[in-house]
Structure formats: structure tokens, C-alpha cells
Tab-separated table of C-alpha atoms in Angstrom:
chain	number	residue	atom	x	y	z
C	1	MET	CA	-18.218	19.183	51.476
C	2	GLY	CA	-16.794	19.106	54.986
C	3	LEU	CA	-13.282	19.146	53.597
C	4	PHE	CA	-14.181	22.172	51.484
C	5	PHE	CA	-15.440	24.105	54.525
C	6	THR	CA	-12.345	23.166	56.515
C	7	ALA	CA	-10.108	24.403	53.689
C	8	ALA	CA	-12.173	27.592	53.388
C	9	GLN	CA	-11.922	28.282	57.128
C	10	ALA	CA	-8.166	27.701	57.050
C	11	ALA	CA	-7.839	30.095	54.103
C	12	THR	CA	-10.012	32.646	55.900
C	13	GLU	CA	-7.936	32.465	59.043
C	14	ALA	CA	-4.708	32.792	57.055
C	15	VAL	CA	-6.013	35.834	55.203
C	16	GLY	CA	-7.355	37.315	58.463
C	17	VAL	CA	-3.976	36.863	60.129
C	18	GLY	CA	-2.282	38.529	57.171
C	19	ILE	CA	-4.679	41.453	57.271
C	20	GLU	CA	-4.295	41.899	61.004
C	21	GLU	CA	-0.537	41.877	60.584
C	22	GLY	CA	-0.898	44.460	57.798
C	23	VAL	CA	-2.963	46.662	60.079
C	24	GLU	CA	-0.510	46.272	62.910
C	25	HIS	CA	2.445	47.100	60.698
C	26	GLY	CA	1.255	49.913	58.816
C	27	GLY	CA	-1.482	51.877	59.519
C	28	ASP	CA	-4.759	52.810	58.192
C	29	HIS	CA	-5.684	50.378	55.432
C	30	GLY	CA	-8.942	49.091	56.886
C	31	SER	CA	-11.302	51.637	55.392
C	32	SER	CA	-9.840	51.900	51.911
C	33	GLY	CA	-8.783	48.204	51.484
C	34	LEU	CA	-10.313	45.529	49.267
C	35	PRO	CA	-13.822	44.636	50.419
C	36	GLN	CA	-13.418	40.928	49.628
C	37	LEU	CA	-10.579	40.803	52.139
C	38	ASP	CA	-12.730	42.245	54.933
C	39	LEU	CA	-13.086	39.547	57.593
C	40	ALA	CA	-16.625	40.572	58.373
C	41	SER	CA	-17.796	39.681	54.829
C	42	PHE	CA	-16.062	36.289	54.694
C	43	PRO	CA	-19.009	34.186	55.873
C	44	SER	CA	-21.224	35.851	53.259
C	45	GLN	CA	-18.588	35.329	50.558
C	46	ILE	CA	-18.144	31.707	51.543
C	47	PHE	CA	-21.926	31.189	51.500
C	48	TRP	CA	-22.264	32.648	48.011
C	49	LEU	CA	-19.212	30.717	46.855
C	50	VAL	CA	-20.816	27.483	48.048
C	51	VAL	CA	-24.183	28.433	46.505
C	52	THR	CA	-22.475	29.279	43.202
C	53	LEU	CA	-20.496	26.033	43.187
C	54	VAL	CA	-23.645	24.001	43.994
C	55	VAL	CA	-25.608	25.780	41.235
C	56	LEU	CA	-22.755	25.228	38.767
C	57	TYR	CA	-22.486	21.607	39.848
C	58	LEU	CA	-26.232	21.038	39.417
C	59	MET	CA	-26.268	22.904	36.117
C	60	PHE	CA	-23.366	20.844	34.788
C	61	THR	CA	-24.713	17.490	36.039
C	62	ARG	CA	-28.351	18.129	35.045
C	63	VAL	CA	-28.020	20.185	31.847
C	64	VAL	CA	-24.564	20.546	30.317
C	65	LEU	CA	-23.092	17.069	30.809
C	66	PRO	CA	-26.255	15.237	29.602
C	67	ARG	CA	-26.270	17.404	26.467
C	68	ILE	CA	-22.566	16.748	25.878
C	69	GLY	CA	-23.153	13.051	26.557
C	70	GLY	CA	-26.074	13.092	24.107
C	71	ILE	CA	-23.949	14.775	21.458
C	72	ILE	CA	-21.137	12.289	22.038
C	73	GLU	CA	-23.634	9.418	21.831
C	74	GLU	CA	-25.116	10.851	18.600
C	75	ARG	CA	-21.648	11.168	17.108
C	76	HIS	CA	-20.792	7.659	18.236
C	77	ASP	CA	-24.019	6.363	16.665
C	78	ALA	CA	-23.303	8.327	13.475
C	79	VAL	CA	-19.789	6.872	13.318
C	80	GLU	CA	-21.167	3.370	13.909
C	81	ASP	CA	-23.774	3.921	11.173
C	82	ASP	CA	-21.072	5.173	8.820
C	83	LEU	CA	-18.910	2.156	9.625
C	84	ASP	CA	-21.884	-0.171	9.060
C	85	ARG	CA	-22.642	1.512	5.727
C	86	ALA	CA	-18.966	1.324	4.763
C	87	ALA	CA	-18.928	-2.385	5.594
C	88	ASP	CA	-22.120	-2.842	3.550
C	89	PHE	CA	-20.604	-0.944	0.607
C	90	LYS	CA	-17.447	-3.034	0.892
C	91	ARG	CA	-19.508	-6.229	0.922
C	92	ARG	CA	-21.450	-5.042	-2.131
C	93	ALA	CA	-18.226	-4.103	-3.896
C	94	GLU	CA	-16.797	-7.550	-3.164
C	95	GLU	CA	-19.991	-9.187	-4.451
C	96	ALA	CA	-19.874	-7.009	-7.576
C	97	GLU	CA	-16.221	-7.896	-8.115
C	98	ALA	CA	-17.002	-11.597	-7.681
C	99	ALA	CA	-19.882	-11.302	-10.165
C	100	TRP	CA	-17.622	-9.446	-12.579
C	101	GLN	CA	-14.912	-12.112	-12.229
C	102	LYS	CA	-17.513	-14.836	-12.863
C	103	ALA	CA	-18.870	-12.979	-15.905
C	104	LEU	CA	-15.332	-12.529	-17.186
C	105	ALA	CA	-14.587	-16.234	-16.716
C	106	ASP	CA	-17.877	-17.148	-18.458
C	107	ALA	CA	-17.070	-14.769	-21.316
C	108	ARG	CA	-13.599	-16.259	-21.678
C	109	SER	CA	-15.062	-19.772	-21.658
C	110	GLU	CA	-17.672	-18.817	-24.256
C	111	ALA	CA	-15.035	-17.096	-26.396
C	112	GLN	CA	-12.873	-20.230	-26.190
C	113	SER	CA	-15.794	-22.454	-27.211
C	114	ILE	CA	-16.626	-20.096	-30.115
C	115	ALA	CA	-12.972	-20.126	-31.171
C	116	ASP	CA	-12.900	-23.935	-30.999
C	117	ALA	CA	-16.138	-24.202	-33.008
C	118	THR	CA	-14.813	-21.743	-35.598
C	119	LYS	CA	-11.516	-23.607	-35.759
C	120	ALA	CA	-13.362	-26.906	-36.268
C	121	GLU	CA	-15.554	-25.341	-38.977
C	122	ILE	CA	-12.520	-23.877	-40.746
C	123	GLN	CA	-10.733	-27.242	-40.498
C	124	LYS	CA	-13.823	-28.897	-41.984
C	125	GLU	CA	-13.819	-26.408	-44.867
C	126	ILE	CA	-10.070	-26.937	-45.363
C	127	ASP	CA	-10.579	-30.723	-45.373
C	128	ALA	CA	-13.407	-30.357	-47.915
C	129	ALA	CA	-11.239	-28.099	-50.097
C	130	ILE	CA	-8.336	-30.562	-49.858
C	131	ALA	CA	-10.654	-33.455	-50.752
C	132	LYS	CA	-12.012	-31.466	-53.712
C	133	ALA	CA	-8.472	-30.584	-54.803
C	134	ASP	CA	-7.435	-34.241	-54.424
C	135	ALA	CA	-10.423	-35.294	-56.526
C	136	GLU	CA	-9.568	-32.713	-59.185
C	137	ILE	CA	-5.918	-33.786	-59.126
C	138	SER	CA	-6.962	-37.442	-59.402
C	139	ALA	CA	-9.269	-36.612	-62.304
C	140	LYS	CA	-6.551	-34.586	-64.034
C	141	THR	CA	-4.027	-37.364	-63.339
C	142	ALA	CA	-6.355	-39.954	-64.827
C	143	GLU	CA	-6.992	-37.669	-67.784
C	144	SER	CA	-3.236	-37.078	-68.160
C	145	GLU	CA	-2.536	-40.790	-67.928
C	146	ALA	CA	-5.166	-41.447	-70.575
C	147	ARG	CA	-3.650	-38.765	-72.779
C	148	ILE	CA	-0.163	-40.153	-72.157
C	149	SER	CA	-1.456	-43.614	-73.065
C	150	GLU	CA	-2.934	-42.184	-76.265
C	151	ILE	CA	0.338	-40.404	-77.035
C	152	ARG	CA	2.288	-43.632	-76.353
C	153	ALA	CA	-0.052	-45.592	-78.557
C	154	GLU	CA	0.251	-42.979	-81.300
C	155	ALA	CA	4.047	-42.857	-80.821
C	156	SER	CA	4.218	-46.651	-80.832
C	157	ALA	CA	2.129	-46.768	-84.013
C	158	ALA	CA	4.313	-44.075	-85.558
C	159	VAL	CA	7.498	-45.929	-84.543
C	160	LYS	CA	6.049	-49.175	-85.902
C	161	GLU	CA	5.133	-47.486	-89.171
C	162	VAL	CA	8.561	-45.825	-89.440
C	163	ALA	CA	10.258	-49.149	-88.584
C	164	GLN	CA	8.211	-50.957	-91.209
C	165	ASP	CA	9.098	-48.308	-93.784
C	166	VAL	CA	12.808	-48.494	-92.848
C	167	ALA	CA	12.731	-52.317	-92.877
C	168	ALA	CA	11.017	-52.341	-96.251
C	169	ALA	CA	13.524	-49.829	-97.624
C	170	LEU	CA	16.461	-51.865	-96.270
C	171	ALA	CA	15.050	-55.123	-97.622
C	172	GLU	CA	14.502	-53.488	-100.994
C	173	ALA	CA	18.030	-52.116	-100.915
C	174	VAL	CA	19.602	-55.466	-100.016
C	175	ALA	CA	17.426	-57.777	-102.097
C	176	PRO	CA	15.182	-55.953	-104.444
C	177	GLY	CA	11.794	-57.675	-104.866
C	178	ALA	CA	12.669	-60.581	-102.594
C	179	ALA	CA	11.130	-59.312	-99.388
C	180	ASP	CA	7.566	-60.131	-98.480
C	181	PRO	CA	5.823	-57.060	-96.957
C	182	ALA	CA	3.641	-59.178	-94.601
C	183	SER	CA	6.579	-61.027	-93.124
C	184	LEU	CA	8.496	-57.777	-92.802
C	185	ASN	CA	5.551	-56.211	-90.933
C	186	ALA	CA	5.258	-59.248	-88.620
C	187	ALA	CA	8.990	-59.177	-87.864
C	188	VAL	CA	8.923	-55.413	-87.156
C	189	SER	CA	5.779	-55.754	-84.948
C	190	LYS	CA	7.388	-58.567	-82.995
C	191	ARG	CA	10.536	-56.554	-82.475
C	192	VAL	CA	8.752	-53.267	-81.536
C	193	GLU	CA	6.320	-54.904	-79.063
C	194	GLY	CA	8.887	-57.229	-77.531
């Protein structure tokens, strides 16, 4: 405060010197001049200036600055709360994503096991169908072989009969009445079977 008063006194003296010079140089400005530049009112003006500055200082330090500080603190707290909530939401989102990834992996694993079970069941059905088809083919093959054996036996009997007839006809043609039918049949049977 002492520095302020020293500066104010220096300013007052400088203004007073300027006014005195103005009066000396020119005349009659004292009565119609600016009242704030009147040297007689300077102490009063300085007093009220100091009082006003002290009141403003007290008002700012006691009322305005605490309110501004409170508002800044509230905003800071609100920002911190928002950041905390954002961090909480981020953590929850990460947990939800991890749970979703786990559920997806479980679903894929379950789908794979279902696919494997279905594949095994289908393979079992295919194997059963192949076994059934093999059994049917074997039965038909056996039946066909039996039928072929019957046809061979019938063909063999027919060939034997035709051969006996041809042999009898030849023997009759070469030596009529000389051929014995039993010996002819035995010779033809031996030849056909051999």
C-alpha cells in the first residue's frame, strides 16, 4: 500500500505542476476547469479511490472469487464424475464384449459338436444302408448263382440228352441195330461230364 500512496502522490504532484503551468501560461481556467483536476480535491479523491479499491478487493476476495472457485470446483467435480462414469461404462462394455466373445465361442463349440454328432449319425445310417445293400446284393448273388446252377444243370441235361440222341442217330446210321442204347448213354455221359 505504501508504494501505491507514493505513486499517487507523484501523480498528484505531476498533475498539479501541469495545472499550475496551464494557469501561468494562459489565463483563467481555474474556475471553469475539470473538478477532478483541482488540487484541493486530490486528497479526497485519493481517499475515495483507496476506499473503493479496498472495498472491491474485499468484495472480490470474500464473495466473487470464492463463488468462482466454487463453480470451478463443481465443474471439476462434474468432469471427474463424468470421466469416472465413462470409465465405468467402458469397463462394462469391455465385460459385455468379453461375455459376448465367450458366448460366441461356446456357441461355435456347441455347433461343432452338434455337426460332429450329426455327421457320425449320418455315417452310421450310411453304414447301415451299405450293410443292408451288401446283404441284399449277397442274397441276390446267391439266388442268381443258384439259378445259374439250375440253368447249367438243365443245360447240361439238355446237352446230354441231345448228345445221346445224336449218338444214337449216328450209331443207327452207321450200324443199324448194332448199338446198345445203355452203352451209348454211358459213353455220352462220360464224354459230357469229363
